[in-house]
Tab-separated table of C-alpha atoms and ligand atoms in Angstrom:
chain	number	residue	atom	x	y	z
A	1	MET	CA	-1.463	36.463	-19.948
A	2	SER	CA	1.229	36.152	-17.342
A	3	ASP	CA	3.890	33.495	-18.306
A	4	SER	CA	4.426	32.351	-14.809
A	5	GLY	CA	1.246	30.519	-14.280
A	6	ALA	CA	0.838	28.959	-17.741
A	7	ARG	CA	1.676	25.484	-18.420
A	8	ALA	CA	5.209	24.611	-19.731
A	9	LEU	CA	6.096	23.648	-23.130
A	10	SER	CA	6.582	19.797	-23.533
A	11	PHE	CA	5.707	16.894	-25.658
A	12	ASP	CA	2.301	16.917	-24.250
A	13	ALA	CA	1.755	20.480	-25.031
A	14	LEU	CA	2.424	20.113	-28.710
A	15	GLY	CA	-0.981	19.111	-29.842
A	16	ALA	CA	-2.522	22.154	-27.985
A	17	LEU	CA	-0.348	24.951	-29.733
A	18	PRO	CA	-2.071	27.656	-31.925
A	19	PRO	CA	-2.418	26.565	-35.486
A	20	ASP	CA	-0.201	29.253	-36.737
A	21	VAL	CA	2.773	27.937	-34.708
A	22	LYS	CA	4.769	25.558	-36.798
A	23	ARG	CA	5.929	22.229	-34.893
A	24	PRO	CA	7.896	19.243	-35.489
A	25	GLN	CA	6.730	17.256	-38.508
A	26	TYR	CA	7.925	14.101	-36.899
A	27	ASP	CA	7.752	12.252	-33.564
A	28	PRO	CA	10.538	13.681	-31.452
A	29	LYS	CA	10.450	10.826	-28.850
A	30	ALA	CA	11.260	8.468	-31.624
A	31	ALA	CA	14.223	10.381	-33.126
A	32	GLY	CA	17.876	8.947	-32.649
A	33	VAL	CA	20.988	10.990	-31.950
A	34	GLY	CA	23.363	11.220	-34.927
A	35	ILE	CA	24.797	14.680	-34.135
A	36	VAL	CA	26.577	15.923	-30.980
A	37	HIS	CA	26.906	19.564	-30.849
A	38	LEU	CA	29.484	21.468	-28.712
A	39	GLY	CA	28.310	24.909	-27.564
A	40	LEU	CA	24.362	24.729	-27.164
A	41	GLY	CA	23.822	28.444	-27.471
A	42	ALA	CA	21.172	30.573	-29.103
A	43	PHE	CA	23.114	30.623	-32.505
A	44	HIS	CA	23.142	26.902	-32.804
A	45	ARG	CA	19.582	26.569	-31.942
A	46	ALA	CA	18.471	29.247	-34.412
A	47	HIS	CA	20.684	27.692	-37.167
A	48	GLN	CA	21.986	24.149	-37.269
A	49	ALA	CA	19.306	22.932	-35.236
A	50	VAL	CA	16.552	24.266	-37.592
A	51	TYR	CA	18.272	22.398	-40.368
A	52	ALA	CA	18.294	19.174	-38.290
A	53	ASP	CA	14.607	19.809	-37.519
A	54	ASP	CA	13.852	19.871	-41.168
A	55	VAL	CA	15.950	16.760	-41.879
A	56	LEU	CA	14.419	14.844	-39.107
A	57	ALA	CA	10.877	14.935	-40.908
A	58	ARG	CA	12.455	12.618	-43.585
A	59	ASP	CA	15.270	10.868	-41.712
A	60	PRO	CA	15.007	10.027	-37.951
A	61	ARG	CA	18.751	9.392	-37.371
A	62	TRP	CA	19.746	13.042	-37.040
A	63	GLY	CA	18.597	14.307	-33.635
A	64	ILE	CA	21.124	16.371	-31.584
A	65	CYS	CA	22.769	15.781	-28.338
A	66	GLY	CA	23.315	19.479	-27.204
A	67	VAL	CA	26.328	20.079	-25.056
A	68	SER	CA	26.845	23.208	-22.785
A	69	MET	CA	30.601	23.589	-22.331
A	70	LYS	CA	30.629	26.213	-19.495
A	71	THR	CA	27.117	26.708	-17.861
A	72	PRO	CA	24.256	24.456	-16.829
A	73	ARG	CA	22.073	27.306	-17.427
A	74	ALA	CA	22.032	26.806	-21.236
A	75	ILE	CA	20.590	23.324	-20.792
A	76	GLU	CA	18.401	23.244	-17.618
A	77	PRO	CA	15.362	25.103	-19.094
A	78	LEU	CA	15.500	23.132	-22.148
A	79	ALA	CA	15.800	19.709	-20.370
A	80	ALA	CA	12.680	20.772	-18.399
A	81	GLN	CA	10.643	21.217	-21.542
A	82	ASP	CA	11.628	17.852	-23.361
A	83	GLY	CA	14.362	19.718	-25.334
A	84	LEU	CA	11.587	21.750	-27.114
A	85	TYR	CA	11.958	25.503	-27.530
A	86	THR	CA	10.368	28.151	-29.929
A	87	LEU	CA	12.207	29.881	-32.694
A	88	LEU	CA	10.669	33.287	-33.365
A	89	LEU	CA	11.821	34.830	-36.611
A	90	LYS	CA	11.316	38.691	-36.649
A	91	ASP	CA	11.334	41.402	-39.168
A	92	PRO	CA	9.562	44.611	-39.700
A	93	ALA	CA	6.599	42.765	-41.556
A	94	GLY	CA	5.845	40.596	-38.408
A	95	SER	CA	7.003	37.382	-36.715
A	96	THR	CA	6.628	33.641	-36.959
A	97	ALA	CA	6.883	31.048	-34.373
A	98	ARG	CA	8.104	27.526	-34.713
A	99	VAL	CA	8.654	24.791	-32.222
A	100	ILE	CA	11.972	22.995	-32.745
A	101	GLY	CA	12.298	19.462	-31.631
A	102	ALA	CA	15.725	18.462	-32.754
A	103	VAL	CA	17.623	18.709	-29.501
A	104	ARG	CA	16.919	15.411	-28.164
A	105	GLU	CA	19.442	15.129	-25.396
A	106	THR	CA	21.441	17.825	-23.139
A	107	VAL	CA	24.523	17.397	-21.380
A	108	PHE	CA	26.516	19.710	-19.090
A	109	ALA	CA	30.220	18.890	-20.211
A	110	PRO	CA	31.929	19.775	-16.735
A	111	ALA	CA	29.581	17.282	-15.164
A	112	ASP	CA	30.976	14.195	-16.518
A	113	PRO	CA	33.577	14.757	-19.362
A	114	ALA	CA	34.343	11.099	-19.710
A	115	ALA	CA	30.608	10.318	-20.302
A	116	LEU	CA	30.441	13.107	-22.969
A	117	VAL	CA	33.546	11.506	-24.699
A	118	ARG	CA	31.730	8.275	-24.769
A	119	ARG	CA	28.620	10.019	-26.180
A	120	MET	CA	30.813	11.340	-28.935
A	121	ALA	CA	32.245	8.011	-29.722
A	122	ASP	CA	28.903	6.266	-30.153
A	123	PRO	CA	28.981	4.496	-33.591
A	124	ARG	CA	25.495	5.938	-34.332
A	125	VAL	CA	26.958	9.438	-33.915
A	126	HIS	CA	28.489	10.417	-37.222
A	127	VAL	CA	28.546	14.429	-36.929
A	128	ILE	CA	30.043	16.788	-34.405
A	129	THR	CA	29.097	20.394	-34.918
A	130	LEU	CA	30.675	23.199	-33.036
A	131	THR	CA	29.692	26.708	-31.987
A	132	VAL	CA	32.087	27.352	-29.130
A	133	THR	CA	32.762	30.867	-30.171
A	134	GLU	CA	36.119	32.158	-31.396
A	135	LYS	CA	37.934	31.901	-28.128
A	136	GLY	CA	36.739	28.377	-27.483
A	137	TYR	CA	39.441	27.029	-29.877
A	138	CYS	CA	42.206	28.118	-27.454
A	139	HIS	CA	44.299	29.242	-30.359
A	140	ASP	CA	46.455	32.358	-31.398
A	141	PRO	CA	44.039	34.330	-33.600
A	142	ALA	CA	46.870	35.836	-35.671
A	143	SER	CA	48.615	32.730	-36.579
A	144	GLY	CA	45.786	30.132	-36.154
A	145	ALA	CA	48.139	27.904	-34.173
A	146	LEU	CA	47.049	25.942	-30.955
A	147	ASN	CA	48.023	28.011	-27.940
A	148	LEU	CA	49.911	25.351	-25.926
A	149	GLU	CA	49.978	27.630	-22.784
A	150	HIS	CA	46.204	27.878	-22.820
A	151	PRO	CA	45.279	26.533	-19.177
A	152	ASP	CA	42.615	24.128	-20.743
A	153	ILE	CA	44.941	22.925	-23.234
A	154	VAL	CA	47.619	22.268	-20.505
A	155	HIS	CA	44.965	20.492	-18.439
A	156	ASP	CA	43.792	18.338	-21.459
A	157	LEU	CA	47.209	17.193	-22.413
A	158	ALA	CA	47.804	16.124	-18.999
A	159	HIS	CA	44.315	14.611	-18.411
A	160	PRO	CA	43.166	13.585	-21.771
A	161	GLU	CA	40.531	11.427	-20.535
A	162	ALA	CA	38.571	14.359	-18.691
A	163	PRO	CA	38.938	17.097	-21.335
A	164	ARG	CA	37.809	20.598	-20.729
A	165	SER	CA	38.438	22.324	-24.254
A	166	ALA	CA	36.624	21.508	-27.389
A	167	VAL	CA	39.862	20.507	-28.955
A	168	GLY	CA	40.628	18.078	-26.081
A	169	MET	CA	37.003	16.758	-26.360
A	170	LEU	CA	37.375	16.128	-30.053
A	171	CYS	CA	40.651	14.297	-29.668
A	172	ALA	CA	39.555	12.033	-26.865
A	173	ALA	CA	36.397	11.134	-28.732
A	174	LEU	CA	38.365	10.496	-31.786
A	175	ASP	CA	40.935	8.400	-29.798
A	176	LEU	CA	37.969	6.136	-28.402
A	177	ARG	CA	36.354	5.829	-31.822
A	178	ARG	CA	39.726	4.488	-33.011
A	179	ALA	CA	39.951	2.056	-30.145
A	180	ASP	CA	36.345	0.877	-30.349
A	181	GLY	CA	36.285	0.807	-34.209
A	182	ALA	CA	33.389	3.262	-34.029
A	183	GLY	CA	34.000	4.683	-37.389
A	184	GLY	CA	35.041	7.992	-38.930
A	185	LEU	CA	33.630	11.402	-38.161
A	186	ASN	CA	32.475	14.548	-39.679
A	187	VAL	CA	33.728	17.487	-37.464
A	188	VAL	CA	31.797	20.466	-38.715
A	189	CYS	CA	32.998	23.863	-37.331
A	190	CYS	CA	30.231	26.596	-37.372
A	191	ASP	CA	32.116	29.480	-35.784
A	192	ASN	CA	33.241	32.703	-37.438
A	193	LEU	CA	36.762	31.838	-37.982
A	194	PRO	CA	38.464	32.110	-41.354
A	195	HIS	CA	38.837	28.484	-43.090
A	196	ASN	CA	37.324	27.195	-39.934
A	197	GLY	CA	37.470	23.378	-40.842
A	198	ARG	CA	40.941	23.825	-41.919
A	199	VAL	CA	41.945	25.691	-38.694
A	200	LEU	CA	40.237	23.189	-36.328
A	201	ALA	CA	41.844	20.290	-38.209
A	202	GLY	CA	45.174	21.876	-37.615
A	203	LEU	CA	44.520	22.540	-33.868
A	204	CYS	CA	43.381	18.771	-33.490
A	205	ALA	CA	46.431	17.638	-35.348
A	206	THR	CA	48.734	19.489	-33.057
A	207	PHE	CA	47.072	18.326	-30.087
A	208	ALA	CA	46.904	14.639	-31.267
A	209	GLN	CA	50.559	14.740	-32.151
A	210	LYS	CA	51.459	15.592	-28.588
A	211	ARG	CA	49.467	12.499	-27.563
A	212	SER	CA	50.517	9.835	-29.982
A	213	ARG	CA	51.485	9.633	-33.687
A	214	GLU	CA	48.831	6.727	-34.153
A	215	LEU	CA	46.032	9.049	-33.128
A	216	ALA	CA	47.063	11.911	-35.241
A	217	ASP	CA	47.411	9.452	-38.344
A	218	TRP	CA	44.026	8.039	-37.496
A	219	ILE	CA	42.554	11.476	-37.283
A	220	ALA	CA	44.209	12.410	-40.656
A	221	ARG	CA	42.531	9.338	-42.276
A	222	ARG	CA	39.316	9.151	-40.639
A	223	ALA	CA	37.954	12.476	-39.606
A	224	ALA	CA	36.853	15.151	-42.132
A	225	PHE	CA	36.724	18.923	-40.999
A	226	PRO	CA	34.731	20.548	-43.693
A	227	SER	CA	34.863	24.335	-43.752
A	228	THR	CA	31.539	26.187	-43.547
A	229	MET	CA	30.048	29.685	-43.810
A	230	VAL	CA	27.309	30.068	-41.230
A	231	ASP	CA	24.862	33.108	-41.202
A	232	ARG	CA	21.793	34.225	-39.307
A	233	ILE	CA	21.767	37.243	-36.800
A	234	VAL	CA	20.679	35.794	-33.235
A	235	PRO	CA	20.650	38.364	-30.543
A	236	ALA	CA	20.579	37.095	-26.986
A	237	THR	CA	17.175	36.200	-25.846
A	238	THR	CA	15.577	38.742	-23.498
A	239	ASP	CA	12.802	38.624	-20.801
A	240	ALA	CA	10.336	40.446	-23.325
A	241	ASP	CA	11.048	37.844	-25.860
A	242	VAL	CA	10.120	35.075	-23.371
A	243	ALA	CA	6.868	37.057	-22.616
A	244	ASP	CA	6.246	37.465	-26.243
A	245	VAL	CA	6.602	33.863	-27.072
A	246	ALA	CA	4.336	32.974	-24.070
A	247	GLN	CA	1.658	35.161	-25.655
A	248	ARG	CA	2.108	33.499	-28.985
A	249	LEU	CA	2.155	29.823	-27.649
A	250	GLY	CA	-0.279	29.889	-24.920
A	251	VAL	CA	2.261	27.930	-22.977
A	252	ARG	CA	5.462	28.921	-21.197
A	253	ASP	CA	8.950	28.470	-22.874
A	254	ALA	CA	11.777	29.457	-20.603
A	255	ALA	CA	14.316	29.151	-23.537
A	256	PRO	CA	13.058	30.641	-26.809
A	257	VAL	CA	15.508	31.885	-29.514
A	258	VAL	CA	14.709	35.081	-31.621
A	259	ALA	CA	16.393	35.749	-34.909
A	260	GLU	CA	16.094	37.331	-38.406
A	261	PRO	CA	14.294	35.256	-41.146
A	262	TYR	CA	17.401	35.386	-43.333
A	263	VAL	CA	19.572	32.185	-43.072
A	264	GLN	CA	22.488	30.700	-45.023
A	265	TRP	CA	24.889	27.737	-44.520
A	266	VAL	CA	27.434	26.730	-46.911
A	267	ILE	CA	29.376	23.467	-46.159
A	268	GLU	CA	32.565	22.341	-47.893
A	269	ASN	CA	32.137	18.884	-49.618
A	270	ARG	CA	34.464	17.087	-47.504
A	271	PHE	CA	33.041	14.208	-45.388
A	272	ALA	CA	34.441	10.997	-43.656
A	273	ALA	CA	30.990	9.428	-42.431
A	274	PRO	CA	27.330	9.494	-43.150
A	275	ARG	CA	25.742	13.067	-42.833
A	276	PRO	CA	22.247	14.510	-42.794
A	277	ALA	CA	20.987	15.777	-46.332
A	278	TRP	CA	21.370	19.376	-45.245
A	279	GLU	CA	21.239	20.354	-48.890
A	280	THR	CA	17.711	19.287	-49.210
A	281	PHE	CA	16.606	22.012	-46.875
A	282	GLY	CA	18.559	24.961	-48.140
A	283	ALA	CA	22.110	24.406	-47.137
A	284	GLU	CA	24.733	24.573	-49.991
A	285	ILE	CA	27.308	21.946	-50.433
A	286	ALA	CA	30.390	23.651	-52.152
A	287	ARG	CA	33.532	22.365	-53.397
A	288	ASP	CA	35.296	25.626	-52.169
A	289	VAL	CA	33.725	27.489	-49.291
A	290	ALA	CA	36.492	30.111	-49.061
A	291	PRO	CA	34.916	32.863	-51.290
A	292	TYR	CA	31.647	32.444	-49.383
A	293	GLU	CA	33.439	32.604	-45.926
A	294	THR	CA	35.574	35.505	-46.645
A	295	MET	CA	32.789	37.506	-48.203
A	296	LYS	CA	30.660	36.814	-45.047
A	297	LEU	CA	33.251	37.479	-42.320
A	298	ARG	CA	34.653	40.694	-44.108
A	299	LEU	CA	31.304	42.226	-45.163
A	300	LEU	CA	28.906	41.145	-42.475
A	301	ASN	CA	30.902	40.437	-39.363
A	302	GLY	CA	33.471	43.255	-40.454
A	303	SER	CA	30.723	45.935	-40.746
A	304	HIS	CA	29.095	44.489	-37.355
A	305	SER	CA	32.230	44.845	-35.392
A	306	THR	CA	32.547	48.529	-37.001
A	307	LEU	CA	29.074	49.374	-36.121
A	308	ALA	CA	29.546	47.808	-32.600
A	309	TYR	CA	32.571	49.660	-31.570
A	310	LEU	CA	31.882	53.080	-33.022
A	311	GLY	CA	28.201	52.722	-32.300
A	312	PHE	CA	28.717	51.920	-28.660
A	313	LEU	CA	31.106	54.830	-28.279
A	314	ALA	CA	28.582	57.056	-30.042
A	315	GLY	CA	25.963	56.088	-27.469
A	316	HIS	CA	23.809	53.505	-29.521
A	317	ALA	CA	22.719	50.452	-27.572
A	318	THR	CA	21.769	48.277	-30.679
A	319	ILE	CA	23.181	47.599	-34.035
A	320	ALA	CA	19.963	48.743	-35.588
A	321	GLN	CA	20.294	52.157	-34.095
A	322	ALA	CA	24.093	52.282	-35.049
A	323	ALA	CA	23.205	51.247	-38.559
A	324	SER	CA	20.504	53.936	-38.832
A	325	ASP	CA	22.820	56.753	-37.632
A	326	PRO	CA	23.442	58.465	-40.984
A	327	ARG	CA	27.229	58.847	-40.391
A	328	LEU	CA	27.821	55.221	-39.280
A	329	GLY	CA	25.553	53.913	-42.014
A	330	LYS	CA	27.684	55.883	-44.526
A	331	LEU	CA	30.954	54.724	-43.128
A	332	VAL	CA	29.992	50.837	-43.363
A	333	GLU	CA	28.511	51.408	-46.688
A	334	ARG	CA	31.723	53.142	-47.898
A	335	GLN	CA	34.034	50.732	-46.157
A	336	MET	CA	32.292	47.779	-47.832
A	337	ALA	CA	32.215	49.362	-51.378
A	338	GLU	CA	35.649	50.976	-51.355
A	339	GLU	CA	37.783	48.581	-49.239
A	340	ILE	CA	36.337	45.365	-48.731
A	341	VAL	CA	34.601	44.209	-51.824
A	342	PRO	CA	37.743	44.943	-53.984
A	343	THR	CA	39.386	42.243	-51.967
A	344	LEU	CA	36.869	39.685	-52.548
A	345	ALA	CA	36.163	36.920	-55.205
A	346	SER	CA	32.369	36.694	-55.915
A	347	PRO	CA	31.122	33.281	-54.781
A	348	PRO	CA	29.145	31.430	-57.466
A	349	GLY	CA	25.804	33.137	-58.290
A	350	THR	CA	26.401	36.068	-55.716
A	351	ASP	CA	26.114	39.549	-56.596
A	352	LEU	CA	28.441	41.337	-54.113
A	353	LYS	CA	26.569	44.730	-54.618
A	354	ARG	CA	23.324	43.210	-53.716
A	355	TYR	CA	24.783	41.149	-51.061
A	356	CYS	CA	26.008	44.499	-49.352
A	357	ALA	CA	22.604	46.312	-49.805
A	358	THR	CA	20.820	43.228	-48.078
A	359	LEU	CA	23.274	43.481	-45.254
A	360	VAL	CA	22.434	47.171	-44.531
A	361	ALA	CA	18.799	46.267	-44.614
A	362	ARG	CA	19.512	43.312	-42.281
A	363	PHE	CA	21.511	45.429	-39.925
A	364	ARG	CA	18.733	48.011	-39.717
A	365	ASN	CA	16.105	45.372	-38.794
A	366	PRO	CA	14.315	47.282	-35.999
A	367	ALA	CA	12.629	43.963	-34.734
A	368	LEU	CA	15.867	42.630	-33.613
A	369	PRO	CA	17.561	44.621	-30.744
A	370	HIS	CA	21.029	43.226	-31.220
A	371	LYS	CA	23.272	44.793	-28.617
A	372	THR	CA	26.251	46.684	-29.813
A	373	SER	CA	27.967	45.436	-26.381
A	374	GLN	CA	27.251	41.820	-27.575
A	375	VAL	CA	28.923	42.267	-30.836
A	376	ALA	CA	31.827	44.109	-29.364
A	377	MET	CA	32.788	41.243	-27.141
A	378	ASP	CA	36.047	39.243	-27.673
A	379	GLY	CA	37.364	41.812	-30.123
A	380	SER	CA	40.768	40.138	-29.765
A	381	GLN	CA	39.573	37.095	-31.135
A	382	LYS	CA	37.328	38.604	-34.063
A	383	LEU	CA	39.594	41.433	-35.498
A	384	GLN	CA	41.815	39.104	-37.650
A	385	GLN	CA	39.175	37.700	-39.788
A	386	ARG	CA	36.803	40.714	-39.694
A	387	LEU	CA	39.011	43.720	-40.473
A	388	LEU	CA	42.658	42.948	-40.307
A	389	GLY	CA	42.887	40.264	-43.057
A	390	THR	CA	41.272	42.743	-45.364
A	391	ALA	CA	43.617	45.498	-44.300
A	392	ARG	CA	46.671	43.258	-45.027
A	393	ASP	CA	45.367	42.473	-48.449
A	394	ARG	CA	44.791	46.032	-49.232
A	395	LEU	CA	48.217	47.058	-47.875
A	396	ALA	CA	49.835	44.379	-50.007
A	397	ARG	CA	48.214	46.157	-53.054
A	398	GLY	CA	49.190	49.657	-51.786
A	399	ALA	CA	45.491	50.329	-51.711
A	400	SER	CA	43.716	52.849	-49.126
A	401	ILE	CA	42.933	51.512	-45.607
A	402	ARG	CA	41.357	54.734	-44.096
A	403	HIS	CA	37.884	53.102	-43.270
A	404	LEU	CA	39.333	49.941	-42.044
A	405	THR	CA	41.695	51.762	-39.758
A	406	LEU	CA	38.999	53.986	-38.374
A	407	ALA	CA	37.130	50.785	-37.395
A	408	VAL	CA	40.273	49.356	-35.717
A	409	ALA	CA	40.807	52.664	-33.861
A	410	GLY	CA	37.227	52.403	-32.730
A	411	TRP	CA	38.052	48.996	-31.268
A	412	MET	CA	41.190	50.597	-29.495
A	413	ARG	CA	39.045	53.405	-28.028
A	414	TYR	CA	36.625	50.754	-26.742
A	415	ALA	CA	39.399	48.394	-25.528
A	416	SER	CA	40.859	51.163	-23.489
A	417	GLY	CA	38.004	50.837	-21.092
A	418	PHE	CA	36.454	54.368	-20.993
A	419	ASP	CA	33.778	55.836	-23.183
A	420	GLU	CA	33.566	59.613	-24.494
A	421	HIS	CA	32.154	60.658	-21.337
A	422	GLY	CA	34.902	59.026	-19.114
A	423	ALA	CA	32.514	56.317	-17.986
A	424	PRO	CA	34.056	52.782	-17.637
A	425	ILE	CA	33.275	50.174	-20.370
A	426	ALA	CA	32.861	46.643	-19.258
A	427	VAL	CA	35.341	45.107	-21.757
A	428	ALA	CA	34.537	41.415	-22.291
A	429	ASP	CA	37.563	39.961	-23.893
A	430	PRO	CA	39.949	37.110	-22.787
A	431	LEU	CA	42.774	39.807	-22.990
A	432	ALA	CA	40.742	42.540	-20.996
A	433	ASP	CA	43.351	42.622	-18.363
A	434	ARG	CA	46.266	43.111	-20.816
A	435	PHE	CA	44.212	45.885	-22.496
A	436	ALA	CA	43.626	47.539	-19.014
A	437	ALA	CA	47.309	47.463	-18.208
A	438	ILE	CA	48.230	49.049	-21.408
A	439	ALA	CA	45.747	51.959	-20.789
A	440	ALA	CA	46.907	52.434	-17.391
A	441	ASP	CA	50.506	52.485	-18.608
A	442	ALA	CA	49.671	54.909	-21.385
A	443	LYS	CA	48.364	57.414	-18.801
A	444	GLY	CA	46.145	59.364	-21.349
A	445	ASP	CA	48.808	59.521	-23.997
A	446	THR	CA	47.130	58.175	-27.011
A	447	ARG	CA	50.132	57.513	-29.101
A	448	ARG	CA	51.360	55.272	-26.328
A	449	LEU	CA	48.038	53.595	-26.003
A	450	ALA	CA	47.968	52.887	-29.717
A	451	LYS	CA	51.607	51.588	-29.586
A	452	GLY	CA	50.797	49.278	-26.589
A	453	LEU	CA	47.665	47.788	-28.257
A	454	LEU	CA	49.286	47.244	-31.784
A	455	GLY	CA	52.040	45.434	-29.748
A	456	ILE	CA	49.765	42.617	-28.948
A	457	ASN	CA	51.097	40.043	-31.244
A	458	ALA	CA	48.380	37.497	-30.857
A	459	ILE	CA	46.024	40.221	-32.498
A	460	PHE	CA	48.060	42.138	-34.821
A	461	GLY	CA	50.944	39.679	-35.568
A	462	ASP	CA	54.474	41.058	-36.204
A	463	ASP	CA	53.707	42.636	-39.536
A	464	LEU	CA	50.954	45.158	-38.759
A	465	ARG	CA	52.553	46.975	-35.950
A	466	SER	CA	55.620	47.464	-38.227
A	467	ALA	CA	53.599	48.624	-41.199
A	468	PRO	CA	53.927	52.417	-41.029
A	469	VAL	CA	50.832	53.128	-43.175
A	470	PHE	CA	48.592	50.934	-40.712
A	471	VAL	CA	50.340	52.271	-37.577
A	472	GLU	CA	50.052	56.072	-38.582
A	473	ALA	CA	46.470	55.624	-39.705
A	474	THR	CA	45.099	53.697	-36.655
A	475	THR	CA	47.003	56.116	-34.400
A	476	HIS	CA	45.693	59.325	-36.349
A	477	HIS	CA	42.216	57.935	-36.070
A	478	LEU	CA	42.411	57.135	-32.398
A	479	GLU	CA	43.699	60.679	-31.569
A	480	SER	CA	40.742	62.067	-33.227
A	481	LEU	CA	38.203	59.545	-31.680
A	482	VAL	CA	39.841	60.475	-28.124
A	483	ARG	CA	40.111	64.200	-28.735
A	484	ARG	CA	36.845	65.030	-30.746
A	485	GLY	CA	34.585	61.875	-30.336
A	486	VAL	CA	32.971	59.726	-32.978
A	487	ALA	CA	30.474	62.293	-34.351
A	488	ALA	CA	33.146	64.873	-35.253
A	489	THR	CA	35.742	62.330	-36.371
A	490	LEU	CA	33.142	60.799	-38.735
A	491	ASP	CA	32.139	64.228	-40.146
A	492	ASP	CA	35.582	64.921	-41.257
A	493	HIS	CA	36.320	61.407	-42.311
A	494	LEU	CA	33.191	61.255	-44.689
A	495	ALA	CA	33.824	64.609	-46.126
A	496	ARG	CA	36.959	63.146	-47.941
B	501	LIG	C1	28.106	38.939	-34.660
B	501	LIG	C2	27.827	37.634	-35.247
B	501	LIG	O1	28.246	38.718	-32.206
B	501	LIG	C3	28.909	38.861	-33.319
B	501	LIG	O2	30.101	39.232	-33.231
B	501	LIG	O3	28.758	39.720	-35.603
B	501	LIG	O4	27.445	36.769	-34.355
B	501	LIG	C4	26.808	37.750	-36.232
B	501	LIG	O5	25.488	38.149	-35.995
B	501	LIG	C5	26.673	36.337	-36.863
B	501	LIG	O6	27.910	35.872	-37.423
B	501	LIG	C6	25.634	36.635	-38.272
B	501	LIG	O7	25.696	35.469	-39.053
C-alpha cells in the first residue's frame, strides 16, 4: 500500500487500527497537561513519553506539552495527527507497534516564547523534562559551568521575558511561578550529561543569580533537579520506517519513532512538587543515581562514540556494522572490561559483566540502522562524560589508558575533517569551525594537529593536555590512524 493515499493517524482512526497495534488505554482527549517537555525529538517520544502514556491509563493529569526548541518540523506532523504517533520497537525477532497518545499539546518555542513561559508556569504543570542534547545547556563541558558568552545566554540575560535557551526558559518560568504563587517544580534533565540534575541546577543558579537574589533563593527552595539515567537506543526515523509503519497501521503516520525494545530510566528521589508514579511502570526511583549514570555514560555511550568515530573512519555507516566488525567489536569489549569497568561501582542489583554483554548485543541489533555519523555528532560536548572522565580516573591510579586514548584519537581523526581516503567529513559540532582552523593550521603535521585539538580547554580542560601519558598516547594513536588507517592500527593494537 502506498502511504500517500492512506488516511492519516488521528483520534478518529484509533478504533480502526489492526488488533495487534497497541493504542492508548485512556481517552487522550480527556488528558490534562502536567508535564512540559523541552526538546520534542525522537528520544523523548520513544522514552519519557512512553512512561507518560502508561501513567495516563491510571492518572489523567500527566499528559505532555511537547516543545520544539529549534524547528517547527518536529511538531507540525504531530500537530496534524492529534499528537498521536507510532512507536515501533525492533529487534532481530521482529517488531511491535504501539500508538502513543501522551503528547497532548505541541509548541514551537521561538514562535511565542512568552506564551511558552506562561505554559510552564501553569499551576497544573508540576514537571518539566528536558532532552535538548548536550549542547542545549550552553555550558562548558569540561567544567560544567554556564557559558556566559554563549549568544543565547547573553540574549536571555538581556531579554529574560523572551528566552531562547533552555536555562533561560526554566528561569523565566520559575520566576513567573514565584510571582504567581504557582507552586514548586520538578525539573527532570534527561540528557546524557554526568550528574545531569546537579549540573542543570548549577546552570540555573548561575543564571538566576545574574537576575536577582530573590529568584535564586526561590529556585533553591522550590525547584528540585533530580539526576537521571536514561537509556534507549533511538536512531533517527527514516522514510523506510514511515513506509513500514503505514503498512502496519493501515493509516499514514508522518512522525513515527523506531527504537530497540530495551529501556531504562533511573530517577533520583528528589522532588519539590507532585509527580507521575513512573515507578509503577518500570522506572526506578533511587537515592543515588550516580552509579547508574556513570555506568551507562561510560560503558554504553563511551563504546558508542568509540564505534562511531573509528567505525565511520573504517567505512561503516551504522553502529551495528561497526560493532560486528571483529576488530572494532574486540576493541570495545576490551575497552569496557580492561579500562572502564575497573573505574565503576556496581549499581544495586547490576552485574557489570552481564551489562557489558547485553550492550554488545544491543549495538549489534541489525534491525536498527543507527548511523555512525549520528552518534559522532557533537563530540566536543560528549567526550568528557563518555571517555575523558574515565581516562582521568585511570590516570589518577596510574592505570593503562591505551584503548581510551585510541578512541579519543579516532575522534581527533574524525574532527580533522577528512577520512582515510582524503574525502571531506561533514563534521557536525558547535566547535566545527575551530577544528577546521586547527586542521588547516597543522598543514598535515599530525603532532601539530594533536597539540591543537588537545589545546581546546572546553573539551580537555587544563589537566589532560599537560598529562604526558595522555598526550603521548593520543598523539601516537593519531599518527598511526593517519599513516596506516584504522584496520592496521587495530591489528597492531589488539595484538598486545
Ligand atoms: C548515542 C545516544 O547519539 C548518541 O550519541 O550515544 O543517543 C545513545 O543511543 C543513547 O544514549 C542510548 O540510551
